[in-house]
Amino acid sequence: KNEVEQSPQNLTAQEGEFITINCSYSVGISALHWLQQHPGGGIVSLFMLSSGKKKHGRLIATINIQEKHSSLHITASHPRDSAVYICAVSNTGNQFYFGTGTSLTVIP
Amino acid sequence: DAGITQSPRHKVTETGTPVTLRCHQTENHRYMYWYRQDPGHGLRLIHYSYGVKDTDKGEVSDGYSVSRSKTEDFLLTLESATSSQTSVYFCASRDLNTDTQYFGPGTRLTVL
């Protein structure tokens, strides 16, 4: 049983398309995180959310605490957005739980 | 970005040998984590530390030990490496003010 589930596992889009990646979780959380992992392995944090919505450039992250669901949206997708996007949740127990990631490929 | 480095970046070793991976951070973060990443699995927690000499186990701690003698350094030791420990290992430190983790570049370990 995974505490964090992501969908889809793999996603291919044409450049310029609007992209949505979904994350559901089953545990109590203090915050939800979206991470990006590029080919070659480096992992960077994109967003930390405890409620509502955040926007950074073409990326938008939303969370619905009642439904235990979050979405990551990418507007006007670009080939450089190709990466694995990972959803993670943190709790007051100082631990993080990670989804298995969504592999996104944006084709020019 | 927090300055967090890992060494070595790549290592090939033989079954039964001890291996130590090092994580170094320059941000004075109290919390540090060791994860392994394997195909089909999300990042899985091996051990974490919440201060100097304060550590606790994660979900996949068997066969691993850790030490934290200084705030900036967190060591992961495989007592006797096995092929099942072939993986990519990531270290992270956590900024409690923003609840954000900063990841090292990863260490690719192959146990033959």
mmCIF file of C-alpha atoms in Angstrom:
data_model
loop_
_atom_site.group_PDB
_atom_site.id
_atom_site.type_symbol
_atom_site.label_atom_id
_atom_site.label_comp_id
_atom_site.label_asym_id
_atom_site.label_seq_id
_atom_site.Cartn_x
_atom_site.Cartn_y
_atom_site.Cartn_z
ATOM 1 C CA LYS A 1 0.000 0.000 0.000
ATOM 2 C CA ASN A 2 1.422 3.346 -1.024
ATOM 3 C CA GLU A 3 0.691 6.387 1.030
ATOM 4 C CA VAL A 4 1.055 8.539 -2.093
ATOM 5 C CA GLU A 5 -0.325 7.645 -5.519
ATOM 6 C CA GLN A 6 0.357 9.571 -8.705
ATOM 7 C CA SER A 7 -1.261 9.470 -12.112
ATOM 8 C CA PRO A 8 -0.473 9.090 -14.869
ATOM 9 C CA GLN A 9 2.798 7.167 -14.592
ATOM 10 C CA ASN A 10 3.888 8.295 -18.033
ATOM 11 C CA LEU A 11 2.752 11.240 -20.086
ATOM 12 C CA THR A 12 3.691 12.416 -23.567
ATOM 13 C CA ALA A 13 2.563 15.819 -24.780
ATOM 14 C CA GLN A 14 3.072 18.091 -27.729
ATOM 15 C CA GLU A 15 4.842 21.359 -27.109
ATOM 16 C CA GLY A 16 2.337 23.999 -26.044
ATOM 17 C CA GLU A 17 -0.168 21.614 -24.477
ATOM 18 C CA PHE A 18 -1.653 22.075 -21.004
ATOM 19 C CA ILE A 19 -0.533 19.266 -18.701
ATOM 20 C CA THR A 20 -2.030 17.959 -15.477
ATOM 21 C CA ILE A 21 -0.427 15.495 -13.081
ATOM 22 C CA ASN A 22 -2.464 14.177 -10.180
ATOM 23 C CA CYS A 23 -1.524 13.078 -6.686
ATOM 24 C CA SER A 24 -3.651 11.406 -4.027
ATOM 25 C CA TYR A 25 -2.548 10.597 -0.521
ATOM 26 C CA SER A 26 -3.959 8.515 2.285
ATOM 27 C CA VAL A 27 -2.217 9.838 5.390
ATOM 28 C CA GLY A 28 -2.520 12.939 7.492
ATOM 29 C CA ILE A 29 -0.097 15.553 6.291
ATOM 30 C CA SER A 30 1.428 18.810 7.352
ATOM 31 C CA ALA A 31 2.384 19.698 3.762
ATOM 32 C CA LEU A 32 2.486 18.376 0.223
ATOM 33 C CA HIS A 33 5.490 18.840 -2.031
ATOM 34 C CA TRP A 34 6.054 18.687 -5.777
ATOM 35 C CA LEU A 35 9.547 17.805 -6.895
ATOM 36 C CA GLN A 36 11.196 17.657 -10.309
ATOM 37 C CA GLN A 37 13.861 15.168 -11.313
ATOM 38 C CA HIS A 38 15.651 15.729 -14.596
ATOM 39 C CA PRO A 39 17.453 13.012 -16.562
ATOM 40 C CA GLY A 40 20.796 12.691 -14.835
ATOM 41 C CA GLY A 41 19.108 12.523 -11.483
ATOM 42 C CA GLY A 42 19.096 15.860 -9.706
ATOM 43 C CA ILE A 43 15.971 16.458 -7.608
ATOM 44 C CA VAL A 44 14.673 19.952 -6.922
ATOM 45 C CA SER A 45 11.717 21.131 -4.933
ATOM 46 C CA LEU A 46 9.105 23.021 -6.995
ATOM 47 C CA PHE A 47 6.359 23.725 -4.487
ATOM 48 C CA MET A 48 5.387 23.212 -0.877
ATOM 49 C CA LEU A 49 1.649 23.445 -0.234
ATOM 50 C CA SER A 50 -0.464 23.201 2.864
ATOM 51 C CA SER A 51 -3.610 24.713 1.344
ATOM 52 C CA GLY A 52 -4.966 26.403 -1.748
ATOM 53 C CA LYS A 53 -2.880 27.126 -4.796
ATOM 54 C CA LYS A 54 0.604 28.313 -5.744
ATOM 55 C CA LYS A 55 1.962 29.538 -9.068
ATOM 56 C CA HIS A 56 5.516 29.832 -10.286
ATOM 57 C CA GLY A 57 5.931 30.828 -13.887
ATOM 58 C CA ARG A 58 4.088 28.273 -16.027
ATOM 59 C CA LEU A 59 3.641 25.861 -13.134
ATOM 60 C CA ILE A 60 0.567 25.828 -10.912
ATOM 61 C CA ALA A 61 0.005 23.522 -7.944
ATOM 62 C CA THR A 62 -3.285 23.067 -6.126
ATOM 63 C CA ILE A 63 -4.331 21.046 -3.128
ATOM 64 C CA ASN A 64 -7.706 19.949 -1.778
ATOM 65 C CA ILE A 65 -7.186 18.922 1.819
ATOM 66 C CA GLN A 66 -10.672 17.466 2.250
ATOM 67 C CA GLU A 67 -10.293 15.217 -0.790
ATOM 68 C CA LYS A 68 -6.605 14.481 -0.079
ATOM 69 C CA HIS A 69 -5.709 15.373 -3.631
ATOM 70 C CA SER A 70 -3.271 17.670 -5.378
ATOM 71 C CA SER A 71 -2.665 18.572 -8.988
ATOM 72 C CA LEU A 72 0.358 20.005 -10.768
ATOM 73 C CA HIS A 73 -0.426 21.913 -13.948
ATOM 74 C CA ILE A 74 2.018 23.031 -16.612
ATOM 75 C CA THR A 75 0.777 25.631 -19.048
ATOM 76 C CA ALA A 76 2.283 26.060 -22.542
ATOM 77 C CA SER A 77 4.503 23.012 -22.085
ATOM 78 C CA HIS A 78 8.022 23.044 -23.497
ATOM 79 C CA PRO A 79 10.535 20.275 -24.197
ATOM 80 C CA ARG A 80 12.656 21.523 -21.296
ATOM 81 C CA ASP A 81 9.756 20.542 -18.997
ATOM 82 C CA SER A 82 10.544 16.900 -19.779
ATOM 83 C CA ALA A 83 11.375 15.327 -16.435
ATOM 84 C CA VAL A 84 9.976 13.103 -13.721
ATOM 85 C CA TYR A 85 7.588 14.917 -11.398
ATOM 86 C CA ILE A 86 7.324 13.526 -7.890
ATOM 87 C CA CYS A 87 4.636 14.165 -5.325
ATOM 88 C CA ALA A 88 5.599 13.860 -1.663
ATOM 89 C CA VAL A 89 3.868 14.485 1.637
ATOM 90 C CA SER A 90 5.374 15.363 4.979
ATOM 91 C CA ASN A 91 3.854 14.819 8.388
ATOM 92 C CA THR A 92 4.508 15.933 11.915
ATOM 93 C CA GLY A 93 6.523 12.742 12.403
ATOM 94 C CA ASN A 94 9.424 14.287 10.463
ATOM 95 C CA GLN A 95 9.144 11.826 7.619
ATOM 96 C CA PHE A 96 8.367 12.202 3.950
ATOM 97 C CA TYR A 97 6.420 9.783 1.751
ATOM 98 C CA PHE A 98 6.953 9.843 -1.970
ATOM 99 C CA GLY A 99 4.939 8.841 -5.009
ATOM 100 C CA THR A 100 6.646 6.828 -7.731
ATOM 101 C CA GLY A 101 6.700 9.793 -10.058
ATOM 102 C CA THR A 102 5.201 10.820 -13.386
ATOM 103 C CA SER A 103 7.555 10.732 -16.348
ATOM 104 C CA LEU A 104 6.728 13.620 -18.688
ATOM 105 C CA THR A 105 8.028 13.907 -22.231
ATOM 106 C CA VAL A 106 7.218 17.040 -24.216
ATOM 107 C CA ILE A 107 7.740 16.642 -27.950
ATOM 108 C CA PRO A 108 8.664 19.675 -30.065
ATOM 109 C CA ASP B 1 19.810 26.198 -3.388
ATOM 110 C CA ALA B 2 21.272 24.682 -0.244
ATOM 111 C CA GLY B 3 24.835 23.509 -0.665
ATOM 112 C CA ILE B 4 24.551 19.756 -0.335
ATOM 113 C CA THR B 5 27.078 17.360 -1.777
ATOM 114 C CA GLN B 6 27.519 13.620 -1.815
ATOM 115 C CA SER B 7 30.613 11.488 -2.199
ATOM 116 C CA PRO B 8 31.422 9.366 -3.996
ATOM 117 C CA ARG B 9 29.103 9.982 -6.941
ATOM 118 C CA HIS B 10 29.642 6.513 -8.340
ATOM 119 C CA LYS B 11 30.904 3.354 -6.713
ATOM 120 C CA VAL B 12 31.228 -0.256 -7.741
ATOM 121 C CA THR B 13 31.936 -2.741 -4.999
ATOM 122 C CA GLU B 14 31.756 -6.437 -4.296
ATOM 123 C CA THR B 15 29.293 -8.354 -2.175
ATOM 124 C CA GLY B 16 30.339 -8.514 1.440
ATOM 125 C CA THR B 17 32.459 -5.380 1.530
ATOM 126 C CA PRO B 18 31.606 -2.409 3.758
ATOM 127 C CA VAL B 19 30.728 0.849 2.018
ATOM 128 C CA THR B 20 30.366 4.362 3.408
ATOM 129 C CA LEU B 21 28.604 7.176 1.602
ATOM 130 C CA ARG B 22 29.051 10.754 2.739
ATOM 131 C CA CYS B 23 26.629 13.654 2.682
ATOM 132 C CA HIS B 24 27.756 17.193 3.429
ATOM 133 C CA GLN B 25 25.570 20.304 3.774
ATOM 134 C CA THR B 26 26.541 23.892 4.391
ATOM 135 C CA GLU B 27 23.139 25.306 5.435
ATOM 136 C CA ASN B 28 23.213 24.292 9.104
ATOM 137 C CA HIS B 29 19.989 22.317 8.643
ATOM 138 C CA ARG B 30 19.130 20.208 11.644
ATOM 139 C CA TYR B 31 17.339 17.440 9.746
ATOM 140 C CA MET B 32 19.073 15.201 7.215
ATOM 141 C CA TYR B 33 17.822 12.147 5.348
ATOM 142 C CA TRP B 34 19.151 9.191 3.385
ATOM 143 C CA TYR B 35 16.925 7.706 0.668
ATOM 144 C CA ARG B 36 17.315 5.050 -1.957
ATOM 145 C CA GLN B 37 15.649 5.249 -5.356
ATOM 146 C CA ASP B 38 14.854 2.124 -7.333
ATOM 147 C CA PRO B 39 12.802 1.597 -10.506
ATOM 148 C CA GLY B 40 9.121 1.128 -9.682
ATOM 149 C CA HIS B 41 9.508 2.584 -6.218
ATOM 150 C CA GLY B 42 9.352 6.097 -4.975
ATOM 151 C CA LEU B 43 12.164 7.436 -2.878
ATOM 152 C CA ARG B 44 12.315 5.292 0.243
ATOM 153 C CA LEU B 45 13.671 6.466 3.548
ATOM 154 C CA ILE B 46 16.611 4.546 4.964
ATOM 155 C CA HIS B 47 17.519 6.633 8.024
ATOM 156 C CA TYR B 48 17.157 10.211 9.098
ATOM 157 C CA SER B 49 18.781 12.486 11.634
ATOM 158 C CA TYR B 50 17.221 15.261 13.698
ATOM 159 C CA GLY B 51 20.445 16.525 15.231
ATOM 160 C CA VAL B 52 24.018 15.613 16.039
ATOM 161 C CA LYS B 53 24.094 12.025 17.294
ATOM 162 C CA ASP B 54 20.276 11.827 16.960
ATOM 163 C CA THR B 55 19.145 9.384 14.299
ATOM 164 C CA ASP B 56 16.162 7.160 13.600
ATOM 165 C CA LYS B 57 15.258 4.354 11.224
ATOM 166 C CA GLY B 58 13.181 4.629 8.093
ATOM 167 C CA GLU B 59 11.177 2.007 6.246
ATOM 168 C CA VAL B 60 14.176 0.252 4.604
ATOM 169 C CA SER B 61 16.863 0.463 7.291
ATOM 170 C CA ASP B 62 17.941 -3.194 7.430
ATOM 171 C CA GLY B 63 21.587 -3.570 6.420
ATOM 172 C CA TYR B 64 22.333 0.146 6.838
ATOM 173 C CA SER B 65 23.670 2.269 9.652
ATOM 174 C CA VAL B 66 24.236 5.997 9.933
ATOM 175 C CA SER B 67 26.253 8.431 11.958
ATOM 176 C CA ARG B 68 26.101 12.166 12.491
ATOM 177 C CA SER B 69 29.005 13.558 14.497
ATOM 178 C CA LYS B 70 28.711 17.085 13.048
ATOM 179 C CA THR B 71 25.725 19.101 11.857
ATOM 180 C CA GLU B 72 27.102 19.271 8.342
ATOM 181 C CA ASP B 73 27.948 15.586 7.811
ATOM 182 C CA PHE B 74 25.680 12.540 7.645
ATOM 183 C CA LEU B 75 27.278 9.197 6.823
ATOM 184 C CA LEU B 76 25.522 6.102 5.510
ATOM 185 C CA THR B 77 27.276 2.762 5.969
ATOM 186 C CA LEU B 78 26.441 -0.535 4.358
ATOM 187 C CA GLU B 79 27.928 -2.997 6.827
ATOM 188 C CA SER B 80 28.269 -5.813 4.297
ATOM 189 C CA ALA B 81 27.033 -4.837 0.860
ATOM 190 C CA THR B 82 24.598 -7.114 -0.982
ATOM 191 C CA SER B 83 23.384 -7.023 -4.567
ATOM 192 C CA SER B 84 19.945 -5.902 -3.342
ATOM 193 C CA GLN B 85 21.596 -2.684 -2.179
ATOM 194 C CA THR B 86 22.478 -1.736 -5.748
ATOM 195 C CA SER B 87 20.625 1.544 -6.072
ATOM 196 C CA VAL B 88 20.863 5.290 -6.363
ATOM 197 C CA TYR B 89 21.230 6.903 -2.962
ATOM 198 C CA PHE B 90 20.089 10.443 -2.276
ATOM 199 C CA CYS B 91 20.833 12.542 0.731
ATOM 200 C CA ALA B 92 18.665 15.513 1.666
ATOM 201 C CA SER B 93 18.642 18.243 4.250
ATOM 202 C CA ARG B 94 15.505 19.995 5.419
ATOM 203 C CA ASP B 95 14.862 23.649 6.022
ATOM 204 C CA LEU B 96 12.330 23.666 8.884
ATOM 205 C CA ASN B 97 11.346 27.272 8.188
ATOM 206 C CA THR B 98 9.996 26.399 4.737
ATOM 207 C CA ASP B 99 9.542 22.630 5.246
ATOM 208 C CA THR B 100 11.562 22.151 2.069
ATOM 209 C CA GLN B 101 14.038 19.372 1.409
ATOM 210 C CA TYR B 102 17.207 20.021 -0.567
ATOM 211 C CA PHE B 103 18.654 16.995 -2.296
ATOM 212 C CA GLY B 104 22.199 16.036 -3.060
ATOM 213 C CA PRO B 105 23.141 14.920 -6.581
ATOM 214 C CA GLY B 106 22.918 11.220 -5.735
ATOM 215 C CA THR B 107 25.356 8.327 -5.521
ATOM 216 C CA ARG B 108 25.015 5.420 -7.911
ATOM 217 C CA LEU B 109 26.126 2.283 -6.084
ATOM 218 C CA THR B 110 26.589 -1.049 -7.823
ATOM 219 C CA VAL B 111 27.202 -4.167 -5.759
ATOM 220 C CA LEU B 112 28.543 -7.062 -7.821
#
